[in-house]
CSV table of C-alpha atoms in Angstrom, one decimal:
chain,number,residue,atom,x,y,z
A,1,MET,CA,99.6,-120.7,81.2
A,2,SER,CA,98.5,-116.9,83.4
A,3,PRO,CA,101.0,-114.5,82.0
A,4,ASP,CA,101.1,-112.3,85.0
A,5,LEU,CA,102.8,-115.6,86.4
A,6,TYR,CA,105.6,-113.8,87.6
A,7,ARG,CA,103.8,-111.3,89.6
A,8,LEU,CA,101.7,-113.9,91.4
A,9,ALA,CA,105.2,-115.1,92.7
A,10,MET,CA,106.2,-111.6,93.4
A,11,THR,CA,102.9,-110.9,95.5
A,12,VAL,CA,103.2,-113.9,97.8
A,13,LEU,CA,106.8,-112.6,99.0
A,14,GLN,CA,107.9,-110.9,102.1
A,15,PRO,CA,111.5,-110.0,101.9
A,16,GLY,CA,113.5,-108.6,104.5
A,17,TYR,CA,117.2,-106.7,103.7
A,18,GLU,CA,120.1,-105.0,104.8
A,19,GLY,CA,120.1,-101.1,105.7
A,20,THR,CA,118.6,-98.2,107.0
A,21,SER,CA,117.6,-96.6,103.8
A,22,ALA,CA,115.0,-98.7,101.2
A,23,PRO,CA,117.5,-100.4,98.2
A,24,ASP,CA,117.0,-99.7,94.8
A,25,TRP,CA,116.4,-103.2,94.1
A,26,LEU,CA,113.1,-103.2,96.3
A,27,LEU,CA,111.8,-100.9,95.1
A,28,ARG,CA,111.7,-102.3,91.5
A,29,ALA,CA,110.4,-104.9,93.2
A,30,LEU,CA,107.2,-103.4,94.5
A,31,GLY,CA,106.9,-101.9,91.3
A,32,GLU,CA,107.0,-105.2,89.7
A,33,GLY,CA,104.0,-106.3,92.0
A,34,LEU,CA,105.6,-107.1,95.0
A,35,GLY,CA,103.3,-108.3,97.5
A,36,GLY,CA,104.9,-107.1,101.1
A,37,LEU,CA,108.3,-106.7,103.4
A,38,VAL,CA,109.8,-107.5,106.7
A,39,LEU,CA,110.6,-104.2,108.6
A,40,PHE,CA,113.7,-105.0,111.7
A,41,ALA,CA,115.4,-103.2,113.8
A,42,ARG,CA,118.5,-103.1,111.5
A,43,ASN,CA,116.2,-100.5,109.1
A,44,ASN,CA,115.5,-98.1,111.7
A,45,PRO,CA,111.7,-98.6,110.7
A,46,GLY,CA,109.5,-95.7,110.5
A,47,GLN,CA,106.8,-93.0,108.9
A,48,GLN,CA,109.1,-92.3,106.5
A,49,LEU,CA,110.5,-95.1,105.2
A,50,VAL,CA,107.2,-97.0,105.2
A,51,GLN,CA,106.3,-93.5,102.8
A,52,ARG,CA,108.8,-95.0,100.4
A,53,PHE,CA,107.8,-98.6,99.8
A,54,ARG,CA,104.3,-97.0,99.5
A,55,ALA,CA,105.2,-94.8,96.4
A,56,GLU,CA,105.9,-97.8,94.3
A,57,ASN,CA,103.2,-99.9,95.9
A,58,PRO,CA,100.6,-98.4,97.7
A,59,GLY,CA,99.1,-102.2,98.6
A,60,ALA,CA,102.8,-103.6,99.8
A,61,VAL,CA,101.9,-105.5,103.4
A,62,VAL,CA,104.1,-104.2,105.1
A,63,ALA,CA,105.3,-106.1,108.2
A,64,ILE,CA,106.4,-106.4,111.9
A,65,ASP,CA,107.6,-108.3,114.6
A,66,GLU,CA,106.4,-105.3,117.2
A,67,GLU,CA,105.3,-107.9,120.3
A,68,GLY,CA,106.8,-105.7,123.3
A,69,GLY,CA,108.8,-106.9,125.5
A,70,ALA,CA,111.9,-108.8,124.2
A,71,VAL,CA,110.7,-108.6,120.7
A,72,THR,CA,110.5,-105.1,119.6
A,73,ARG,CA,111.9,-103.2,116.1
A,74,LEU,CA,110.7,-99.7,117.0
A,75,GLU,CA,111.9,-99.7,120.0
A,76,VAL,CA,115.3,-101.5,120.5
A,77,ALA,CA,117.7,-98.7,121.3
A,78,SER,CA,115.2,-97.5,124.3
A,79,GLY,CA,113.3,-100.7,125.4
A,80,SER,CA,110.3,-101.8,124.8
A,81,SER,CA,107.7,-99.5,126.3
A,82,PHE,CA,105.3,-102.0,127.3
A,83,PRO,CA,106.1,-104.8,129.7
A,84,GLY,CA,105.5,-108.2,126.7
A,85,ASN,CA,103.1,-110.8,127.0
A,86,ARG,CA,104.3,-112.6,130.0
A,87,ALA,CA,104.0,-109.9,132.4
A,88,LEU,CA,100.7,-109.1,130.8
A,89,GLY,CA,99.6,-113.0,131.5
A,90,VAL,CA,100.3,-112.4,135.1
A,91,VAL,CA,98.6,-109.3,136.2
A,92,ASP,CA,95.4,-111.4,134.0
A,93,ASP,CA,93.4,-108.4,133.3
A,94,VAL,CA,92.1,-108.5,129.9
A,95,ALA,CA,91.2,-105.2,129.5
A,96,LEU,CA,94.4,-104.0,130.4
A,97,THR,CA,96.2,-106.1,127.8
A,98,GLU,CA,93.6,-105.2,125.4
A,99,ARG,CA,94.8,-101.5,126.0
A,100,VAL,CA,98.7,-102.5,125.4
A,101,GLY,CA,97.4,-104.2,121.7
A,102,ARG,CA,95.8,-100.8,121.0
A,103,GLN,CA,99.3,-98.4,121.8
A,104,ILE,CA,101.3,-101.0,119.8
A,105,GLY,CA,98.4,-101.0,117.4
A,106,ARG,CA,98.2,-97.4,117.5
A,107,MET,CA,102.7,-96.6,117.4
A,108,LEU,CA,102.4,-99.3,113.9
A,109,ALA,CA,99.5,-96.5,112.8
A,110,GLU,CA,101.4,-93.9,113.0
A,111,ALA,CA,104.0,-95.6,110.7
A,112,ASP,CA,101.8,-96.7,108.5
A,113,ILE,CA,102.9,-100.5,109.0
A,114,THR,CA,100.1,-103.1,107.4
A,115,LEU,CA,101.4,-106.0,109.8
A,116,ASN,CA,101.7,-106.6,113.3
A,117,TYR,CA,103.4,-110.3,113.5
A,118,ALA,CA,102.1,-110.7,116.9
A,119,PRO,CA,100.9,-111.7,119.6
A,120,SER,CA,102.6,-115.2,120.3
A,121,ALA,CA,99.9,-117.5,121.2
A,122,ASP,CA,102.1,-120.4,122.0
A,123,VAL,CA,101.4,-122.0,125.8
A,124,ASN,CA,104.6,-121.9,127.2
A,125,ALA,CA,104.0,-125.0,128.6
A,126,ASN,CA,107.4,-126.2,128.8
A,127,PRO,CA,109.7,-123.6,131.4
A,128,ALA,CA,113.0,-124.8,129.7
A,129,ASN,CA,112.4,-123.4,126.5
A,130,PRO,CA,115.2,-121.5,124.6
A,131,VAL,CA,113.1,-119.0,122.5
A,132,ILE,CA,109.4,-118.2,123.7
A,133,GLY,CA,109.4,-118.1,127.2
A,134,VAL,CA,108.6,-114.4,128.5
A,135,ARG,CA,106.8,-114.2,124.9
A,136,SER,CA,104.4,-116.2,125.9
A,137,PHE,CA,101.5,-115.0,127.9
A,138,GLY,CA,102.4,-117.9,130.5
A,139,PRO,CA,101.7,-121.5,130.7
A,140,THR,CA,98.1,-122.7,130.2
A,141,ALA,CA,95.9,-122.6,127.1
A,142,ASP,CA,92.7,-120.7,129.0
A,143,LEU,CA,95.1,-118.1,130.4
A,144,VAL,CA,96.7,-117.8,126.8
A,145,SER,CA,93.6,-117.8,124.9
A,146,ARG,CA,92.5,-114.8,126.7
A,147,HIS,CA,95.1,-112.9,126.3
A,148,THR,CA,95.8,-113.4,122.7
A,149,VAL,CA,92.1,-112.3,121.8
A,150,ALA,CA,93.0,-109.4,124.4
A,151,TYR,CA,95.5,-108.2,122.2
A,152,VAL,CA,93.9,-109.4,118.8
A,153,ASN,CA,91.6,-107.2,119.8
A,154,GLY,CA,93.5,-104.3,121.1
A,155,VAL,CA,95.7,-104.2,118.3
A,156,GLN,CA,93.1,-104.7,115.5
A,157,GLY,CA,91.3,-102.5,116.7
A,158,ALA,CA,93.4,-100.1,115.7
A,159,GLY,CA,93.1,-100.8,112.4
A,160,VAL,CA,96.6,-102.8,112.0
A,161,ALA,CA,96.3,-106.9,111.4
A,162,ALA,CA,97.4,-108.9,114.2
A,163,CYS,CA,99.3,-112.1,113.4
A,164,ALA,CA,98.5,-115.2,116.0
A,165,LYS,CA,101.6,-117.2,115.6
A,166,HIS,CA,103.9,-120.0,115.9
A,167,PHE,CA,101.3,-123.0,114.9
A,168,PRO,CA,100.7,-125.0,115.9
A,169,GLY,CA,102.5,-124.0,119.3
A,170,HIS,CA,105.9,-123.7,119.6
A,171,GLY,CA,105.4,-123.1,123.6
A,172,ASP,CA,106.4,-127.2,124.6
A,173,THR,CA,109.9,-127.2,123.3
A,174,VAL,CA,113.6,-127.6,124.0
A,175,THR,CA,115.1,-126.1,120.7
A,176,ASP,CA,115.2,-123.0,119.5
A,177,SER,CA,113.7,-122.9,116.0
A,178,HIS,CA,116.6,-120.1,114.7
A,179,LEU,CA,119.0,-122.3,115.2
A,180,ALA,CA,117.3,-126.3,115.0
A,181,LEU,CA,114.5,-128.4,113.7
A,182,PRO,CA,112.4,-128.3,117.2
A,183,THR,CA,110.0,-131.5,118.0
A,184,VAL,CA,106.8,-131.0,119.8
A,185,HIS,CA,106.7,-134.4,122.0
A,186,ALA,CA,103.0,-134.4,122.6
A,187,SER,CA,100.1,-136.2,121.9
A,188,ARG,CA,97.3,-135.3,119.5
A,189,GLU,CA,94.8,-135.2,122.1
A,190,LEU,CA,97.5,-132.9,124.3
A,191,ILE,CA,97.8,-130.5,121.7
A,192,ASP,CA,94.2,-130.3,121.0
A,193,GLU,CA,93.5,-129.7,124.7
A,194,ARG,CA,96.9,-127.4,124.9
A,195,ASP,CA,98.1,-125.3,122.0
A,196,LEU,CA,95.4,-125.1,119.3
A,197,PRO,CA,93.2,-123.1,121.8
A,198,PRO,CA,94.6,-120.1,121.6
A,199,PHE,CA,94.8,-119.8,118.3
A,200,ARG,CA,90.7,-121.3,117.8
A,201,ALA,CA,90.4,-118.3,120.2
A,202,ALA,CA,92.2,-115.8,118.1
A,203,ILE,CA,90.2,-117.0,114.3
A,204,ALA,CA,86.8,-116.7,116.0
A,205,ALA,CA,87.9,-113.5,117.4
A,206,GLY,CA,88.6,-112.6,113.4
A,207,VAL,CA,93.0,-112.1,113.4
A,208,ARG,CA,93.9,-111.1,109.6
A,209,SER,CA,96.6,-113.6,109.7
A,210,VAL,CA,98.7,-116.6,111.3
A,211,MET,CA,102.1,-117.6,111.0
A,212,SER,CA,103.5,-121.0,111.0
A,213,GLY,CA,106.2,-122.3,113.4
A,214,HIS,CA,109.4,-124.4,111.7
A,215,LEU,CA,107.9,-127.4,113.9
A,216,LEU,CA,108.2,-131.3,114.2
A,217,VAL,CA,105.3,-132.1,115.7
A,218,PRO,CA,104.7,-136.0,114.7
A,219,ALA,CA,101.5,-136.7,116.1
A,220,LEU,CA,100.3,-133.8,113.2
A,221,ASP,CA,102.7,-135.2,110.8
A,222,PRO,CA,106.1,-137.5,111.3
A,223,SER,CA,108.4,-136.2,108.5
A,224,MET,CA,107.6,-132.6,107.8
A,225,PRO,CA,108.1,-129.4,109.8
A,226,ALA,CA,104.6,-128.0,110.0
A,227,THR,CA,105.5,-125.4,107.7
A,228,LEU,CA,106.0,-127.2,104.6
A,229,SER,CA,103.1,-130.3,105.8
A,230,ARG,CA,99.9,-129.9,104.1
A,231,THR,CA,98.3,-132.0,106.7
A,232,VAL,CA,99.4,-129.2,109.4
A,233,MET,CA,98.7,-126.3,107.7
A,234,THR,CA,95.9,-126.7,105.3
A,235,GLU,CA,94.0,-129.8,106.9
A,236,LEU,CA,94.2,-128.8,110.4
A,237,LEU,CA,94.5,-124.7,109.8
A,238,ARG,CA,92.4,-124.4,107.1
A,239,GLY,CA,89.8,-127.2,107.6
A,240,GLU,CA,89.6,-127.8,111.2
A,241,LEU,CA,89.7,-125.1,112.3
A,242,GLY,CA,88.4,-123.2,109.9
A,243,PHE,CA,91.4,-119.7,109.0
A,244,ASP,CA,90.6,-118.4,105.9
A,245,GLY,CA,92.8,-115.5,106.8
A,246,MET,CA,96.5,-114.8,105.6
A,247,LEU,CA,99.1,-117.4,106.2
A,248,VAL,CA,102.6,-116.6,106.5
A,249,THR,CA,105.3,-118.6,107.2
A,250,ASP,CA,108.2,-118.0,110.1
A,251,ALA,CA,111.2,-116.5,108.7
A,252,ILE,CA,112.6,-119.4,106.0
A,253,GLU,CA,116.0,-118.6,106.5
A,254,MET,CA,116.2,-120.2,110.1
A,255,ARG,CA,117.9,-123.7,110.3
A,256,ALA,CA,115.0,-125.7,111.4
A,257,VAL,CA,113.8,-125.7,107.5
A,258,ALA,CA,116.9,-124.0,105.8
A,259,ALA,CA,118.6,-127.0,107.1
A,260,MET,CA,117.0,-129.0,105.0
A,261,PHE,CA,116.0,-127.5,101.7
A,262,GLU,CA,116.5,-124.6,99.8
A,263,PRO,CA,115.0,-121.5,99.6
A,264,GLY,CA,112.8,-121.9,96.9
A,265,GLU,CA,112.2,-125.3,97.6
A,266,ILE,CA,111.4,-124.0,100.9
A,267,ALA,CA,108.9,-121.5,98.9
A,268,VAL,CA,107.8,-123.9,96.9
A,269,ARG,CA,106.5,-126.5,99.4
A,270,ALA,CA,105.2,-123.8,101.8
A,271,LEU,CA,102.7,-123.3,99.1
A,272,GLY,CA,102.1,-126.2,98.2
A,273,ALA,CA,101.3,-127.0,101.9
A,274,GLY,CA,98.7,-124.2,101.9
A,275,VAL,CA,100.7,-121.1,103.7
A,276,ASP,CA,99.6,-117.5,101.6
A,277,ALA,CA,103.0,-115.4,102.3
A,278,ILE,CA,106.8,-116.6,102.1
A,279,CYS,CA,108.7,-114.3,105.1
A,280,VAL,CA,112.2,-114.2,103.8
A,281,GLY,CA,114.3,-112.2,106.9
A,282,LEU,CA,117.2,-111.2,105.1
A,283,SER,CA,116.7,-111.1,101.1
A,284,THR,CA,119.1,-109.4,98.2
A,285,GLU,CA,117.7,-108.8,94.9
A,286,ARG,CA,119.3,-112.2,93.8
A,287,SER,CA,117.6,-114.2,96.6
A,288,LEU,CA,114.4,-112.9,96.1
A,289,HIS,CA,114.5,-113.7,92.2
A,290,ASP,CA,115.9,-117.0,92.9
A,291,ILE,CA,113.0,-117.8,94.9
A,292,ARG,CA,110.0,-116.0,92.7
A,293,ASP,CA,112.1,-118.2,89.9
A,294,ALA,CA,111.7,-121.5,91.6
A,295,ILE,CA,107.8,-120.7,92.6
A,296,VAL,CA,107.4,-120.1,88.7
A,297,ALA,CA,109.0,-123.5,87.4
A,298,ALA,CA,107.5,-125.2,90.3
A,299,VAL,CA,104.2,-123.8,88.8
A,300,GLN,CA,105.0,-124.5,85.0
A,301,SER,CA,106.6,-128.1,85.9
A,302,GLY,CA,103.3,-129.0,87.2
A,303,VAL,CA,104.4,-129.2,91.3
A,304,LEU,CA,102.5,-126.4,92.2
A,305,PRO,CA,99.2,-126.0,91.3
A,306,GLU,CA,98.6,-122.6,89.7
A,307,GLU,CA,95.1,-122.1,91.2
A,308,ARG,CA,97.2,-123.0,94.8
A,309,LEU,CA,99.0,-120.0,93.9
A,310,ALA,CA,96.7,-117.4,92.6
A,311,GLU,CA,94.5,-118.7,96.1
A,312,ALA,CA,97.5,-117.2,98.2
A,313,ALA,CA,98.2,-114.1,96.2
A,314,ALA,CA,93.9,-113.4,96.6
A,315,ARG,CA,94.9,-113.8,100.6
A,316,VAL,CA,97.7,-111.4,100.9
A,317,LEU,CA,96.0,-109.1,98.3
A,318,ALA,CA,92.8,-109.4,100.8
A,319,LEU,CA,94.7,-108.5,103.8
A,320,SER,CA,95.9,-105.5,102.2
A,321,GLY,CA,92.2,-104.4,101.2
A,322,TRP,CA,91.3,-104.6,104.6
A,323,TYR,CA,93.9,-102.9,106.3
A,324,ALA,CA,92.6,-100.0,103.0
A,325,GLN,CA,89.7,-99.8,104.7
A,326,GLN,CA,90.6,-99.6,108.4
A,327,SER,CA,91.4,-95.7,107.4
A,328,ALA,CA,88.8,-93.8,110.3
A,329,LEU,CA,90.0,-97.1,112.8
A,330,ARG,CA,94.0,-95.4,112.2
A,331,ASP,CA,92.6,-92.0,112.7
A,332,LYS,CA,90.7,-92.9,115.7
A,333,ALA,CA,93.5,-94.1,117.3
A,334,ARG,CA,96.4,-92.0,116.8
A,335,ALA,CA,94.4,-89.7,118.7
A,336,ASP,CA,94.1,-91.8,121.5
A,337,VAL,CA,97.1,-91.7,123.5
A,338,ASP,CA,97.3,-93.6,126.3
A,339,GLU,CA,101.3,-93.1,127.0
A,340,SER,CA,101.2,-94.5,130.7
A,341,VAL,CA,99.5,-97.7,129.6
A,342,GLY,CA,102.8,-99.8,129.2
A,343,LEU,CA,104.5,-98.7,133.1
A,344,GLU,CA,101.2,-99.2,134.8
A,345,ALA,CA,100.6,-103.2,133.2
A,346,ALA,CA,104.8,-103.1,134.3
A,347,ARG,CA,104.1,-102.3,137.9
A,348,ALA,CA,101.4,-104.1,138.1
A,349,ALA,CA,103.0,-107.3,137.0
A,350,LEU,CA,106.2,-107.0,139.3
A,351,THR,CA,106.4,-109.9,141.5
A,352,VAL,CA,108.5,-108.7,144.9
A,353,THR,CA,109.7,-111.3,147.6
A,354,GLY,CA,111.6,-110.5,151.2
A,355,THR,CA,112.8,-106.3,151.0
A,356,ALA,CA,115.4,-103.8,150.0
A,357,THR,CA,115.8,-100.7,149.6
A,358,LEU,CA,118.4,-98.6,147.4
A,359,THR,CA,119.6,-95.1,148.9
A,360,ARG,CA,122.7,-94.8,146.6
A,361,PRO,CA,124.0,-96.2,143.3
A,362,PRO,CA,124.8,-100.3,143.5
A,363,LEU,CA,126.9,-102.2,141.6
A,364,VAL,CA,124.7,-104.2,138.9
A,365,VAL,CA,125.9,-107.4,137.5
A,366,GLU,CA,124.6,-108.8,135.2
A,367,VAL,CA,124.7,-112.5,134.9
A,368,ASN,CA,123.6,-113.7,131.8
A,369,THR,CA,121.5,-111.1,130.0
A,370,ARG,CA,122.7,-111.8,126.3
A,371,PHE,CA,118.9,-113.3,124.6
A,372,ASN,CA,117.7,-116.0,122.2
A,373,LYS,CA,117.8,-115.2,118.4
A,374,ALA,CA,114.5,-113.5,118.4
A,375,VAL,CA,115.8,-110.6,120.3
A,376,ASP,CA,117.7,-108.0,118.5
A,377,PRO,CA,121.2,-108.2,120.2
A,378,SER,CA,121.0,-104.3,120.9
A,379,THR,CA,118.1,-104.7,123.3
A,380,PRO,CA,119.2,-103.7,126.6
A,381,THR,CA,117.4,-105.4,129.6
A,382,GLY,CA,117.8,-101.6,130.7
A,383,ILE,CA,117.9,-101.9,134.6
A,384,THR,CA,121.4,-100.1,135.0
A,385,ALA,CA,120.0,-97.3,132.9
A,386,ALA,CA,116.7,-96.9,134.8
A,387,LEU,CA,118.7,-97.6,138.2
A,388,SER,CA,121.3,-94.9,136.9
A,389,THR,CA,118.6,-92.5,136.3
A,390,LEU,CA,117.6,-92.4,140.1
A,391,LEU,CA,121.0,-92.8,141.9
A,392,PRO,CA,123.3,-91.5,139.4
A,393,GLY,CA,126.8,-93.5,139.4
A,394,THR,CA,125.6,-96.5,139.1
A,395,THR,CA,127.5,-99.0,137.4
A,396,ARG,CA,127.7,-102.0,135.7
A,397,ILE,CA,129.5,-105.2,134.3
A,398,GLN,CA,127.9,-107.4,131.8
A,399,MET,CA,129.4,-111.4,133.1
A,400,GLU,CA,130.8,-114.0,130.1
A,401,PRO,CA,128.9,-116.9,130.1
A,402,GLU,CA,129.2,-119.3,132.8
A,403,GLY,CA,132.0,-116.8,134.0
A,404,GLU,CA,132.8,-116.0,137.2
A,405,LEU,CA,131.5,-113.0,139.5
A,406,PRO,CA,133.1,-110.0,139.2
A,407,PRO,CA,134.9,-108.8,143.2
A,408,PHE,CA,132.2,-106.8,145.1
A,409,ASP,CA,132.8,-103.9,147.5
A,410,ASP,CA,131.0,-101.9,149.6
A,411,ARG,CA,128.2,-101.1,147.0
A,412,PRO,CA,125.3,-102.5,147.0
A,413,VAL,CA,124.9,-105.3,144.8
A,414,VAL,CA,121.9,-105.7,142.5
A,415,LEU,CA,122.4,-109.3,140.0
A,416,VAL,CA,120.3,-108.9,136.8
A,417,VAL,CA,119.5,-112.1,135.3
A,418,HIS,CA,116.9,-114.3,132.4
A,419,ASP,CA,115.2,-117.3,133.2
A,420,ALA,CA,117.1,-118.4,135.8
A,421,ALA,CA,114.8,-121.2,135.8
A,422,ARG,CA,116.6,-122.5,133.1
A,423,TYR,CA,120.4,-122.2,133.8
A,424,PRO,CA,121.3,-124.1,136.9
A,425,TRP,CA,124.8,-122.6,136.7
A,426,VAL,CA,122.9,-118.9,137.0
A,427,ARG,CA,121.5,-120.5,139.9
A,428,GLU,CA,124.7,-121.5,141.2
A,429,THR,CA,126.4,-117.9,140.2
A,430,VAL,CA,123.5,-115.9,142.7
A,431,ALA,CA,123.5,-118.4,145.5
A,432,ARG,CA,127.7,-117.8,145.4
A,433,ALA,CA,126.9,-114.2,145.2
A,434,VAL,CA,124.1,-114.8,148.8
A,435,GLN,CA,127.1,-116.6,150.0
A,436,MET,CA,129.4,-113.6,150.0
A,437,ARG,CA,126.8,-110.4,150.9
A,438,PRO,CA,123.5,-112.0,152.3
A,439,GLU,CA,122.0,-108.4,151.0
A,440,VAL,CA,122.5,-108.7,147.2
A,441,ILE,CA,119.3,-107.8,145.4
A,442,VAL,CA,118.0,-110.4,142.8
A,443,VAL,CA,116.7,-108.7,139.5
A,444,ASP,CA,115.0,-111.5,137.4
A,445,THR,CA,113.7,-110.2,133.9
A,446,GLY,CA,112.0,-114.0,132.6
A,447,ILE,CA,111.0,-117.4,134.3
A,448,PRO,CA,112.4,-117.1,137.5
A,449,GLY,CA,113.9,-119.5,139.4
A,450,THR,CA,113.6,-119.9,143.6
A,451,PRO,CA,113.1,-116.9,145.0
A,452,ASP,CA,117.5,-115.6,146.6
A,453,GLY,CA,118.9,-113.0,148.1
A,454,ALA,CA,117.3,-109.9,150.7
A,455,ALA,CA,115.2,-108.8,147.6
A,456,HIS,CA,113.7,-110.8,144.8
A,457,LEU,CA,112.6,-109.1,142.0
A,458,VAL,CA,111.1,-110.6,138.7
A,459,THR,CA,110.0,-108.6,135.8
A,460,HIS,CA,108.3,-111.2,133.8
A,461,GLY,CA,110.1,-109.5,130.7
A,462,ILE,CA,112.9,-107.3,129.5
A,463,SER,CA,111.6,-103.8,128.5
A,464,ARG,CA,112.2,-99.8,129.2
A,465,VAL,CA,108.7,-100.2,131.4
A,466,SER,CA,109.4,-103.2,132.9
A,467,ALA,CA,113.4,-101.6,133.9
A,468,GLN,CA,111.9,-99.2,135.4
A,469,ALA,CA,108.9,-100.5,137.4
A,470,ALA,CA,111.9,-102.7,139.7
A,471,ALA,CA,114.2,-99.6,139.6
A,472,GLU,CA,111.2,-97.1,141.4
A,473,TRP,CA,110.0,-100.3,143.7
A,474,LEU,CA,114.3,-100.4,145.1
A,475,THR,CA,114.2,-96.8,145.4
A,476,ARG,CA,111.0,-96.0,146.9
């Protein structure tokens, strides 16, 4: 039995934590060989924080979800400087997508972050999808493949590792894997044609990491979620698609898998399936040690081959080694500031039907702007803030889910909705508002329904720049 078995087990763990300062237990764990960690908005991530971690373990894989658009950790207070994948897919300019990816990479390089858990390479084939939506570049394999490659090239060209997710594809689901286990009801042929091409393209482009999706895909494995399936993780991703980089789980406390097994067993099963790194979105010292001990016990009992654990740890260290070799690219990217690219992309993505101009402060009614679990709850849509900057005195009312419209006075009315295509009650609310006030303006920040109102604007994403683009158009 290897004397450094505990260290191998620590190497494959990537925990998150509560708080805005580096916890002592996490610093100790890094000194004991913890291979990485994941940062969230709640941690107030930045260069100083990362330096504390690097002081304990210079090679730690520091990861973050910085997709742009709705999912941002570094810019959660203001909203992202980049419009998100759906908006980039609508513009369909791969050079622009690569520029955006490069600037996101530059932002991470400045904070010394190793790995971006992005892009979403999911093909959003189902408009009812509750968790992917605007996080996808779009509904077709070819579009998503092109922009996945451009985004990966942008981020990795800035010396930061990218991660294509959520393998084998979370786009055709009607369940949020944060809440329950989604099932992809598609034939193997359809999966090959629709869901796998973006991952094949990302692998061909040299993506350093892939994230598994907590998805049941009966055409691939009828009994186990993809994260825990050797058929999906090893035979398909490693064997057929030829991926040899670091394979990381989606967060294992998500109910899709957490409802099935304890965290330690999830980790053991994932490693056995072929995964290299275990993302634990929220950890404590006790829970981290419990998972480590479960991995060690599985090796000692023969459930998990030590060679498999050693291979997983080696892939984590290989990603860390790749990052260490990219310092020249990061230096170059830090100097390559392209501040206008996010707003440029957001303006190009704006889709408008009808016409209207605001000349005085409106009443902004946010109809359904409480987002899914992937989006930090404090993320603003930004529409009210953007309009307030241009028209001081703009006011905002946030409706309760399926609630009643507020009374209207003589002010112009702007309705902000998200993914109207997914919610009949939202479309009915918009229709009532238009009946009451035909000159109402509708702004959809997601996957839109049929255009309604005097003007119907679609930003195709939630971000500070998307909101600014809409506000500029409305006050032009």
